PDB file of C-alpha atoms and ligand atoms in Angstrom:
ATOM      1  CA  UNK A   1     -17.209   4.977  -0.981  1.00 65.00           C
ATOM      2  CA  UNK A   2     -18.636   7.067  -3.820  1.00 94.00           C
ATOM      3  CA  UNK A   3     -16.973   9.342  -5.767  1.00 98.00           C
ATOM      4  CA  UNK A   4     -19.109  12.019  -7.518  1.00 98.00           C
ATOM      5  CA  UNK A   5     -16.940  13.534 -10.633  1.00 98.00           C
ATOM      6  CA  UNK A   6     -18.003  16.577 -12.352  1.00 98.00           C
ATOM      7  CA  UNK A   7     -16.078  16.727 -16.081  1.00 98.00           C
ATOM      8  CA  UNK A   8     -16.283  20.299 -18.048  1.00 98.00           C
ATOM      9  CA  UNK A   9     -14.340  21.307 -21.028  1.00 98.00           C
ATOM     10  CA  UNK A  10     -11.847  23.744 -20.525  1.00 98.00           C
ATOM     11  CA  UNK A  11      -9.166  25.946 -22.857  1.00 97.00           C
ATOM     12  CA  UNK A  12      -8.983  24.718 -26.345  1.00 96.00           C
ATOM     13  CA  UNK A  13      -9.923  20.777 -25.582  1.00 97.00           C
ATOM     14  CA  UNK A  14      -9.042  19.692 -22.280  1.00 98.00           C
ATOM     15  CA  UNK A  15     -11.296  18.658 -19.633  1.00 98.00           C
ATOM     16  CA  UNK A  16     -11.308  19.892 -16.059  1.00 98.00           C
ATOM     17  CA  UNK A  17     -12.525  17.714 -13.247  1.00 98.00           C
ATOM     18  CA  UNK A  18     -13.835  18.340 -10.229  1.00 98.00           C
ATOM     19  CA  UNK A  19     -14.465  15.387  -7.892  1.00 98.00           C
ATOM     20  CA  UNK A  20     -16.176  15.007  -4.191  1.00 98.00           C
ATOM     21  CA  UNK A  21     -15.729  12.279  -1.626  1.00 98.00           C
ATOM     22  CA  UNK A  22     -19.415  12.039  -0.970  1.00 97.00           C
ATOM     23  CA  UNK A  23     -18.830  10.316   2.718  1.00 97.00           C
ATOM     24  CA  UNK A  24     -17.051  13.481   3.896  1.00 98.00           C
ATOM     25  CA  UNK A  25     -17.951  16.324   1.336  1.00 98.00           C
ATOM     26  CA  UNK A  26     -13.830  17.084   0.428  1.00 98.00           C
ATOM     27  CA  UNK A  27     -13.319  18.083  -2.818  1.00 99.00           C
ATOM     28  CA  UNK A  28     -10.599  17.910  -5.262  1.00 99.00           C
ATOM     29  CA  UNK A  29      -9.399  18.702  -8.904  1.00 98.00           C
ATOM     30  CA  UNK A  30      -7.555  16.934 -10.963  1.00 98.00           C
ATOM     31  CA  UNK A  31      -5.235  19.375 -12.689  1.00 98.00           C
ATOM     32  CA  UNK A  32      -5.706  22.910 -13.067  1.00 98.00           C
ATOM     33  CA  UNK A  33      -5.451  23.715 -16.522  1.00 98.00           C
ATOM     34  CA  UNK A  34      -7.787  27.168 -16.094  1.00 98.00           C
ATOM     35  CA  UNK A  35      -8.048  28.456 -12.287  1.00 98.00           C
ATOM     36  CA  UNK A  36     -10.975  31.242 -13.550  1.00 98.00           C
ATOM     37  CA  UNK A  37     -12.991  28.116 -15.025  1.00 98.00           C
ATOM     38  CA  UNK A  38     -12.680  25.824 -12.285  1.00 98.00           C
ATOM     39  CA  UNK A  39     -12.957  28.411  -9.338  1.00 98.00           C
ATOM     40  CA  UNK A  40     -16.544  29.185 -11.637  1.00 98.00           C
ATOM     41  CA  UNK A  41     -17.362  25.390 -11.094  1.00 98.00           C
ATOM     42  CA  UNK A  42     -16.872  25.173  -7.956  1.00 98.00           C
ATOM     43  CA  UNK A  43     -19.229  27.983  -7.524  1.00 98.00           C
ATOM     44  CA  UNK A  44     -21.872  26.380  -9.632  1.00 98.00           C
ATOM     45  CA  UNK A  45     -21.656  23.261  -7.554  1.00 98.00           C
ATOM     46  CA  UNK A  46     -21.088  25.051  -4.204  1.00 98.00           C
ATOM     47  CA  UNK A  47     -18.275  23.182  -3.355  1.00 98.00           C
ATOM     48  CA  UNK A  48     -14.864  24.439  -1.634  1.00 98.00           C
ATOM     49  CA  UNK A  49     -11.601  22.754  -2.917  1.00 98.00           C
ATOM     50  CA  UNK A  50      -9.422  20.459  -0.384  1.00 98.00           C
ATOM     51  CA  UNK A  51      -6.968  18.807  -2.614  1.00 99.00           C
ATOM     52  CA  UNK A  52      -5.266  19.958  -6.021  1.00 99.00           C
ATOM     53  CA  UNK A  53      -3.665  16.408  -7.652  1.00 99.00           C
ATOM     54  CA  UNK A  54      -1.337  17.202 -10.515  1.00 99.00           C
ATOM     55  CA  UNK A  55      -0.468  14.445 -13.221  1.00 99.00           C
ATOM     56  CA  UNK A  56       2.327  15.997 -14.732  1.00 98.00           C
ATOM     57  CA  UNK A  57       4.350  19.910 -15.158  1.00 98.00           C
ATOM     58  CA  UNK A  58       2.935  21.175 -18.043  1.00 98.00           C
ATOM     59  CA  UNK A  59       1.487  24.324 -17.944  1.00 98.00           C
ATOM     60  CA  UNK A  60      -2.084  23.709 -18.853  1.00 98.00           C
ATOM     61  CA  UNK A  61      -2.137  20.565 -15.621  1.00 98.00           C
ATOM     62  CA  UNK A  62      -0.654  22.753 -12.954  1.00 98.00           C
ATOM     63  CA  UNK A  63      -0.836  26.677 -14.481  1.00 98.00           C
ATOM     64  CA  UNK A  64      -3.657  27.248 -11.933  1.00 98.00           C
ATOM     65  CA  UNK A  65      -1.982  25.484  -8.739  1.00 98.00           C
ATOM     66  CA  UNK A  66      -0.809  29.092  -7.228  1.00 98.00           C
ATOM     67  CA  UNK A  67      -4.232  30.751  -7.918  1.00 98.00           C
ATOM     68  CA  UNK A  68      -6.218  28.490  -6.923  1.00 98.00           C
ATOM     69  CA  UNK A  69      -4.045  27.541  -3.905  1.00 98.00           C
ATOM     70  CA  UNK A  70      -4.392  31.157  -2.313  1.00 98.00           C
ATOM     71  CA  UNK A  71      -8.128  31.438  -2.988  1.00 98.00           C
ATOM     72  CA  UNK A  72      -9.116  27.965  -1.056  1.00 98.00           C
ATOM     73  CA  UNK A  73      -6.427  27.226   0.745  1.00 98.00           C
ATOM     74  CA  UNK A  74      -6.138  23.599  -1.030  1.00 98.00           C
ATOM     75  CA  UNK A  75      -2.772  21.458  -0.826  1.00 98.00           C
ATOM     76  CA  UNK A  76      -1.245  20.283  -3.252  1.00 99.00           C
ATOM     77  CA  UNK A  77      -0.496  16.572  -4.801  1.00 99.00           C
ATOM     78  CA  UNK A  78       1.580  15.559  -7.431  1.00 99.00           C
ATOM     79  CA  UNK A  79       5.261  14.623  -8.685  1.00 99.00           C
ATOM     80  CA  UNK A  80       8.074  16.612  -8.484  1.00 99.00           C
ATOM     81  CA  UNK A  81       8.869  17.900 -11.885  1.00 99.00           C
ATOM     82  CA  UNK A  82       5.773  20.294 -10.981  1.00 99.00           C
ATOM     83  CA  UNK A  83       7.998  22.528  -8.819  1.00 98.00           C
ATOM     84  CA  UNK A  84       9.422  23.816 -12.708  1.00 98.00           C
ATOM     85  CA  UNK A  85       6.654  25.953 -12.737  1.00 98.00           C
ATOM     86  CA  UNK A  86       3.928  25.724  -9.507  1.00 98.00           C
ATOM     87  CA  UNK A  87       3.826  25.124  -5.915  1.00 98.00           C
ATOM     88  CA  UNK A  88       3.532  21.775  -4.505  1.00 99.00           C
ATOM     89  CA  UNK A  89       2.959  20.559  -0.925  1.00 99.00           C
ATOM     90  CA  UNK A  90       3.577  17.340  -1.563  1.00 98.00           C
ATOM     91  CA  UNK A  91       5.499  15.068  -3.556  1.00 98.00           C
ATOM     92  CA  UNK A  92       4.212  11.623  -4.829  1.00 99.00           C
ATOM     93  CA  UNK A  93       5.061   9.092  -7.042  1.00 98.00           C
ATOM     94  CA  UNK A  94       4.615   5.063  -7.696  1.00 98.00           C
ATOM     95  CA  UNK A  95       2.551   3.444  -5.202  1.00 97.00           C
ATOM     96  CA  UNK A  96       1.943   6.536  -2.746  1.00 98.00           C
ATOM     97  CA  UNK A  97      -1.300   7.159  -1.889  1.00 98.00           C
ATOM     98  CA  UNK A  98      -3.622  10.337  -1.786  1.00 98.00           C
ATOM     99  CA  UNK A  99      -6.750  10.503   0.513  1.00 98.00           C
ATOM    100  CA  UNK A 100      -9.703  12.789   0.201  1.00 98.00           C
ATOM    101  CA  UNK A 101     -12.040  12.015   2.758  1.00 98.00           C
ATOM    102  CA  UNK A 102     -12.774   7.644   2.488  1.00 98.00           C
ATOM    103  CA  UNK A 103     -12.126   7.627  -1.082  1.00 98.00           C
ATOM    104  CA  UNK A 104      -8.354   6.322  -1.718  1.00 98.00           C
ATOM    105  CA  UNK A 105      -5.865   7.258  -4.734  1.00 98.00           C
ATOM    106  CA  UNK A 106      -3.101   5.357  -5.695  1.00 98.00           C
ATOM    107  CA  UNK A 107      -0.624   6.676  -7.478  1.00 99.00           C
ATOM    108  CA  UNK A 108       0.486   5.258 -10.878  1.00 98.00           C
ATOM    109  CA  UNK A 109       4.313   5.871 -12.853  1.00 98.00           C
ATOM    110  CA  UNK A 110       2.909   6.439 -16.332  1.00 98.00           C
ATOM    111  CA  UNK A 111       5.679   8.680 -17.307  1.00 98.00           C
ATOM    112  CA  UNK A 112       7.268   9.344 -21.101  1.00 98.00           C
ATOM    113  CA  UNK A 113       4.913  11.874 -21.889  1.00 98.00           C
ATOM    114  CA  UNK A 114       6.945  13.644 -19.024  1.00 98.00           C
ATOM    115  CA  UNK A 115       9.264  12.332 -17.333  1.00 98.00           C
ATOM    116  CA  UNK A 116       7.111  12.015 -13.931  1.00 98.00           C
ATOM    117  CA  UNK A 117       4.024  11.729 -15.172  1.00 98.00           C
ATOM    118  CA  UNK A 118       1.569   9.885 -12.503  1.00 99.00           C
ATOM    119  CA  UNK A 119      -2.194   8.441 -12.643  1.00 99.00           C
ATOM    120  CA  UNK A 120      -4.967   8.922 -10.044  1.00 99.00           C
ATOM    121  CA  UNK A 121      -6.155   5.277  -9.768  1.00 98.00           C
ATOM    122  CA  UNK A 122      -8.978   4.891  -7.087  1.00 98.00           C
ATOM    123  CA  UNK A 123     -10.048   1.223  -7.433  1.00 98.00           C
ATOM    124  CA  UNK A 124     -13.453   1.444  -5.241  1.00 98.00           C
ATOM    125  CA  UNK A 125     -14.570   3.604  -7.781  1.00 98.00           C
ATOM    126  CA  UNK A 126     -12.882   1.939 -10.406  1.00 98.00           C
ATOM    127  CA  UNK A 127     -11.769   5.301 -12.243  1.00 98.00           C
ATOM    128  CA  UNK A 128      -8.609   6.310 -13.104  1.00 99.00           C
ATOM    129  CA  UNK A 129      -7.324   9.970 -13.959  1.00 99.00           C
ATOM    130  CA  UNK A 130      -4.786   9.959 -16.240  1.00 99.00           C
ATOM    131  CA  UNK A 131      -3.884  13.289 -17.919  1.00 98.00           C
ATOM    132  CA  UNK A 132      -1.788  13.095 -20.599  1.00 98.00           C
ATOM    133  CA  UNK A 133      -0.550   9.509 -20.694  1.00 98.00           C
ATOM    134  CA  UNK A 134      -3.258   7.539 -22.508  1.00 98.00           C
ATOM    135  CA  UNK A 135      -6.281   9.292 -24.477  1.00 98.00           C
ATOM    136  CA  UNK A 136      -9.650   7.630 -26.119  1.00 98.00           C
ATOM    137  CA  UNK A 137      -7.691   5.487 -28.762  1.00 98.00           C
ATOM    138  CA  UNK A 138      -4.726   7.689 -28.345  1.00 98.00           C
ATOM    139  CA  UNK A 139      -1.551   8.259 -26.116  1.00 98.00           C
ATOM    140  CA  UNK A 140       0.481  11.429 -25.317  1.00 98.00           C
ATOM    141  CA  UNK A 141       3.548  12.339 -27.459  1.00 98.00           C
ATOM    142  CA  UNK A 142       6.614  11.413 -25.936  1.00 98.00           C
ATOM    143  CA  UNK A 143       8.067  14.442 -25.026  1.00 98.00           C
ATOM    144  CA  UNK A 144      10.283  13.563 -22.465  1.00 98.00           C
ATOM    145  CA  UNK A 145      10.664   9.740 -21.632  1.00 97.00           C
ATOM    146  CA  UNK A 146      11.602   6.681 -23.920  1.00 98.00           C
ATOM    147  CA  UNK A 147       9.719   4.056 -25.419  1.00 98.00           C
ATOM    148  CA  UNK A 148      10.440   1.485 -22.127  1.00 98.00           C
ATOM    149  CA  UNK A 149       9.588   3.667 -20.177  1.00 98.00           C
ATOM    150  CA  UNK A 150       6.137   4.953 -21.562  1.00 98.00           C
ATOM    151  CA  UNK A 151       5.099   1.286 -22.803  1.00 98.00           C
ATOM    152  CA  UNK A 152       5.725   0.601 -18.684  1.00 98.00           C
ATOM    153  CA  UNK A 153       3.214   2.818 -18.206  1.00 98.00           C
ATOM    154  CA  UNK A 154       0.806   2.243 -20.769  1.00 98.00           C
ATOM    155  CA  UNK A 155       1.060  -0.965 -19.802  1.00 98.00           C
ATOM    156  CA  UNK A 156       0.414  -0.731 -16.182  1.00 98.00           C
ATOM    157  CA  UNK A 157      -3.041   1.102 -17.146  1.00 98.00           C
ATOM    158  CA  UNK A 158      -4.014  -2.177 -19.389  1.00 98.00           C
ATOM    159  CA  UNK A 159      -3.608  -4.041 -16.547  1.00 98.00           C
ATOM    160  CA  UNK A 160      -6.242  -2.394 -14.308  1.00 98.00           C
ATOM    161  CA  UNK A 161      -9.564  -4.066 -14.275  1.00 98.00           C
ATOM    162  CA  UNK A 162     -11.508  -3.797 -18.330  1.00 98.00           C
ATOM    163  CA  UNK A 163     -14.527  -1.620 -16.372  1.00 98.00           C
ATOM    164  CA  UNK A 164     -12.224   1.084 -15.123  1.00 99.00           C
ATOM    165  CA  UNK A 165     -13.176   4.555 -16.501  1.00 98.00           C
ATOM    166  CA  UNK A 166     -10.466   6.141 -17.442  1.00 99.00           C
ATOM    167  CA  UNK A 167     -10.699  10.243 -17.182  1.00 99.00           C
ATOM    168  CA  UNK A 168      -8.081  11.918 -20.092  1.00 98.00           C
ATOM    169  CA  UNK A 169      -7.124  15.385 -20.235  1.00 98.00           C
ATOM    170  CA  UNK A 170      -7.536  16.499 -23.483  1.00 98.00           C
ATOM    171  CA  UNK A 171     -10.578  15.966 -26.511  1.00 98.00           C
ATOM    172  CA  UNK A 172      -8.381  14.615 -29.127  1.00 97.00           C
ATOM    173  CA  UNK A 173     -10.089  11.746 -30.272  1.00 98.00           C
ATOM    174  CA  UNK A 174     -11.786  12.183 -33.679  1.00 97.00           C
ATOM    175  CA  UNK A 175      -8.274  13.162 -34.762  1.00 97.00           C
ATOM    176  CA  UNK A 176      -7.016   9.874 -32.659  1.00 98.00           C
ATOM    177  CA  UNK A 177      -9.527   7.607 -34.775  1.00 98.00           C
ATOM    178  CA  UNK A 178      -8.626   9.003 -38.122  1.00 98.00           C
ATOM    179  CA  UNK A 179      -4.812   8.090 -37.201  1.00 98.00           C
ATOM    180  CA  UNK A 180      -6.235   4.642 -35.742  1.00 98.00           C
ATOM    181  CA  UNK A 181      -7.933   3.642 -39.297  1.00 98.00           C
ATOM    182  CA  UNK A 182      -4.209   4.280 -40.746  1.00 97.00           C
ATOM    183  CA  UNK A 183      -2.680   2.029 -38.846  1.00 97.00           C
ATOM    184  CA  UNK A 184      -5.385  -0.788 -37.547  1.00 97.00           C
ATOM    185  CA  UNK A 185      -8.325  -2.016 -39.846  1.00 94.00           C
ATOM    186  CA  UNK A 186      -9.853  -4.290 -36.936  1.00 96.00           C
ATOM    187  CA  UNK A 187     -13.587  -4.826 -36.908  1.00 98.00           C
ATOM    188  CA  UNK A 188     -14.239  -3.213 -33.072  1.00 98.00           C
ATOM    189  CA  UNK A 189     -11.828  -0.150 -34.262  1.00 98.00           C
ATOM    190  CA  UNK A 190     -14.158   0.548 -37.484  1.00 98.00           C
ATOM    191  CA  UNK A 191     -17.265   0.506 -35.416  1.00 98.00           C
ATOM    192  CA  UNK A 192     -16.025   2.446 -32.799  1.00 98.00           C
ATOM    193  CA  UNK A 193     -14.893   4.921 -35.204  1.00 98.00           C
ATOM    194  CA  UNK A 194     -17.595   5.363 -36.804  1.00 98.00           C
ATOM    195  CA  UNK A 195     -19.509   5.860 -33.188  1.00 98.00           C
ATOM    196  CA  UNK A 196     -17.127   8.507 -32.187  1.00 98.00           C
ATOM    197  CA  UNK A 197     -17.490  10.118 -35.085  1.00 98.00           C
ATOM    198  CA  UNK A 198     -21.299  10.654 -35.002  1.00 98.00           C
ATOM    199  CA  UNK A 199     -20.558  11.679 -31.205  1.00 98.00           C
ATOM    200  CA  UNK A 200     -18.183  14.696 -32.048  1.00 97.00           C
ATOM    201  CA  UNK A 201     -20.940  15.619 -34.876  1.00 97.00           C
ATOM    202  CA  UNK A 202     -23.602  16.160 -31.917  1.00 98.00           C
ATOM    203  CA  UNK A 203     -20.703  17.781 -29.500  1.00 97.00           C
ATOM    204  CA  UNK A 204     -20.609  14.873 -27.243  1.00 98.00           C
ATOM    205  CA  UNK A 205     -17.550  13.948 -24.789  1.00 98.00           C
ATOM    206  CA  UNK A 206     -15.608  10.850 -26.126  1.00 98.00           C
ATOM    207  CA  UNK A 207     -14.364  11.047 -22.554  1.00 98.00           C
ATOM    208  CA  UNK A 208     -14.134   8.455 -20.168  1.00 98.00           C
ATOM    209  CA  UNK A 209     -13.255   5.932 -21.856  1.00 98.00           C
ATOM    210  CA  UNK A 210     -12.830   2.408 -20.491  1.00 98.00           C
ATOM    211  CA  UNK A 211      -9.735   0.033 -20.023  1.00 99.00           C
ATOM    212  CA  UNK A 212     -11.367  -2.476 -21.771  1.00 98.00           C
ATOM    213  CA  UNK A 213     -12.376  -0.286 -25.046  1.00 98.00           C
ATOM    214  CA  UNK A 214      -9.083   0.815 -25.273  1.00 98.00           C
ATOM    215  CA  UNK A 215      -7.306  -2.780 -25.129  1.00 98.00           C
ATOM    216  CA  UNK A 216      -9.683  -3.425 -27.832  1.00 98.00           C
ATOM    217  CA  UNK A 217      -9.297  -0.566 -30.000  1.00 98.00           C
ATOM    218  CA  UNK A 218      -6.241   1.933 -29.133  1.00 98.00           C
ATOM    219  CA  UNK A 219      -3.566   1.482 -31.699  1.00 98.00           C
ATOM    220  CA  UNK A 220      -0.883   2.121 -29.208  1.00 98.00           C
ATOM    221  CA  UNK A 221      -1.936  -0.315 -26.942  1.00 98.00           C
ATOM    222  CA  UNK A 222      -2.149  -2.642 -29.593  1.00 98.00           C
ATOM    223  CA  UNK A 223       1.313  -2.016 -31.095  1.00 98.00           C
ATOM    224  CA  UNK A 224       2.287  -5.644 -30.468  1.00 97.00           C
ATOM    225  CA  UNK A 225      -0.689  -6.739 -32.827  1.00 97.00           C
ATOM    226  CA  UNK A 226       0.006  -4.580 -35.488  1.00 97.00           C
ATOM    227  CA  UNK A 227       3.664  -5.425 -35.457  1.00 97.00           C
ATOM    228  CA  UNK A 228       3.429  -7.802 -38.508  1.00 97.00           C
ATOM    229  CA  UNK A 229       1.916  -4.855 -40.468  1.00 95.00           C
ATOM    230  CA  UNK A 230       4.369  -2.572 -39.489  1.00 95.00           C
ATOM    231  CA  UNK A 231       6.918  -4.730 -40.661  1.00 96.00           C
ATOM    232  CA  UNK A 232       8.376  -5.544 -37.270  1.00 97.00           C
ATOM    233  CA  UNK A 233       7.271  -8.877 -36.853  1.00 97.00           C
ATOM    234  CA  UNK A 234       9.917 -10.108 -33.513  1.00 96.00           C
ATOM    235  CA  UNK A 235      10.495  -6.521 -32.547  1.00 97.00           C
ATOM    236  CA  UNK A 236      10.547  -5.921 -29.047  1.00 98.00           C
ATOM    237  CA  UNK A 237       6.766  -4.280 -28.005  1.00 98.00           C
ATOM    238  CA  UNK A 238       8.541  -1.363 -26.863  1.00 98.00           C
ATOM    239  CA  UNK A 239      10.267  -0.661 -30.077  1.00 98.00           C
ATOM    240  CA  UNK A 240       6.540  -1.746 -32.143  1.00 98.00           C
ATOM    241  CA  UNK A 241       5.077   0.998 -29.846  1.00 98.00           C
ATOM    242  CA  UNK A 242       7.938   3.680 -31.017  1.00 98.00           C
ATOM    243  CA  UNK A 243       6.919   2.925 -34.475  1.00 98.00           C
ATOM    244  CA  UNK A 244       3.364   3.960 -33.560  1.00 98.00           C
ATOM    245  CA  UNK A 245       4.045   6.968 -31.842  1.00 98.00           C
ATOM    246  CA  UNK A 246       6.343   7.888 -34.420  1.00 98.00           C
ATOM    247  CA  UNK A 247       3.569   7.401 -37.170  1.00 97.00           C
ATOM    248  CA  UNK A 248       1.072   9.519 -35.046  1.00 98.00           C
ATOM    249  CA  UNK A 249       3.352  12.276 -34.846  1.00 97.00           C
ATOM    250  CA  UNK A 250       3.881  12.572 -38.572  1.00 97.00           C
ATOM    251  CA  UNK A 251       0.218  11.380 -39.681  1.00 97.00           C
ATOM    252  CA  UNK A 252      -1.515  14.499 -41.394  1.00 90.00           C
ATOM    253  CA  UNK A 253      -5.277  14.546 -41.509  1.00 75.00           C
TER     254      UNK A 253
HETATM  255 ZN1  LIG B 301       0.912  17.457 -21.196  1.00 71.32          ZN
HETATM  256 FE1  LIG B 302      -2.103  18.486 -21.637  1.00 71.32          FE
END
């Protein structure tokens, strides 16, 4: 089983991806922030589109379900909430699975950033497509969920395997790693950093990341190590996690 993925930046910063089960030739994208962009990809590539896999409602994840649905035909994955504003074919959630062609997803509950908010997890390959849940030494703001239930899900992406690439849906991260240095002054964070910020100065992707960088460096993953420094030594790692988001969504700069 081999997955190719094709990654290209889309709207204001998120990435669009385009992936093809190279056994059987079906193709598939994961969200549909920009129909025109991704029906322009597919042209570039030559590819047709099989499967659309949503990770969550919002407008620029599903947007381009209906457009894209009536020019190729493709049927659509993902949970229900999507139904608020595109049409779905098919509703999944926890531990469903989506085929396209031999390669295998399995779906992952990450929700809190919305309330249904699912991974793409296809272990052969070992990526994972996560939209808006975690991001390169970020996580999504808690829009609709509460702090158990979004440190579930964060945690249920620590626990896949260190090498699995994880595929975010947004370019957020200098701004992530300037909020990390607030809040964590561990060695790996400062050199990784420092890395990603010499990789937005040449306009490179900080995206995928990896389950293992992110255990090592994302402050959100480490809330319960940074509890003492928070001042919530004891505190249940749901509640250290709160604290975190909470910082991130009031940290200027
Ligand atoms: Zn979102
Ligand atoms: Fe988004």
């Amino acid at each position: 089983m081999t997955l190719r993925i094709e990654q290209f930046p889309v709207l204001n910063d998120n990435y669009g991806y385009l992936v093809r089960d190279e056994a059987t030739g079906k193709v598939a994208c994961i969200d549909t922030p920009d129909a025109d962009a991704i029906a322009a990809a597919l042209d570039r590539l030559g590819w047709s589109l099989d499967l659309i896999l949503n990770t969550h409602w919002h407008p620029d994840h599903a947007g381009g379900n209906a457009a894209l649905q009536a020019r190729y035909g493709a049927v659509i994955y993902g949970p229900p909430e999507v139904t608020k504003i595109a049409p779905l074919d098919h509703p999944v959630g926890a531990g469903d699975t989506v085929d396209l062609g031999e390669t295998r997803f399995t779906v992952m509950d990450v929700g809190g950033h919305t309330l249904q908010h699912i991974a793409y997890h296809d272990a052969a390959d070992a990526v994972a497509f996560v939209g808006d849940s975690i991001f390169t030494l970020g996580c999504g703001r808690m829009f609709e969920g509460d702090p158990v239930q979004m440190w579930g899900g964060l945690s249920r992406i620590a626990a896949l395997p260190d090498q699995t690439k994880l595929y975010c849906a947004h370019e957020y991260t200098a701004s992530n790693a300037r909020f990390a240095l607030s809040v964590d002054d561990s060695p790996a964070l400062k050199a990784r950093a420092e890395a990603i910020f010499a990789a937005r100065e040449r306009g490179e992707w900080t995206v995928p990341t990896t389950v293992g960088e992110e255990k090592a460096t994302n402050p959100f993953l480490r809330a319960p190590k940074l509890a003492e420094r928070l001042g919530l030594a004891g505190q249940p790692d749901p509640e250290v996690f709160l604290a975190v988001r909470r910082a991130k969504d009031n940290f200027k700069g």
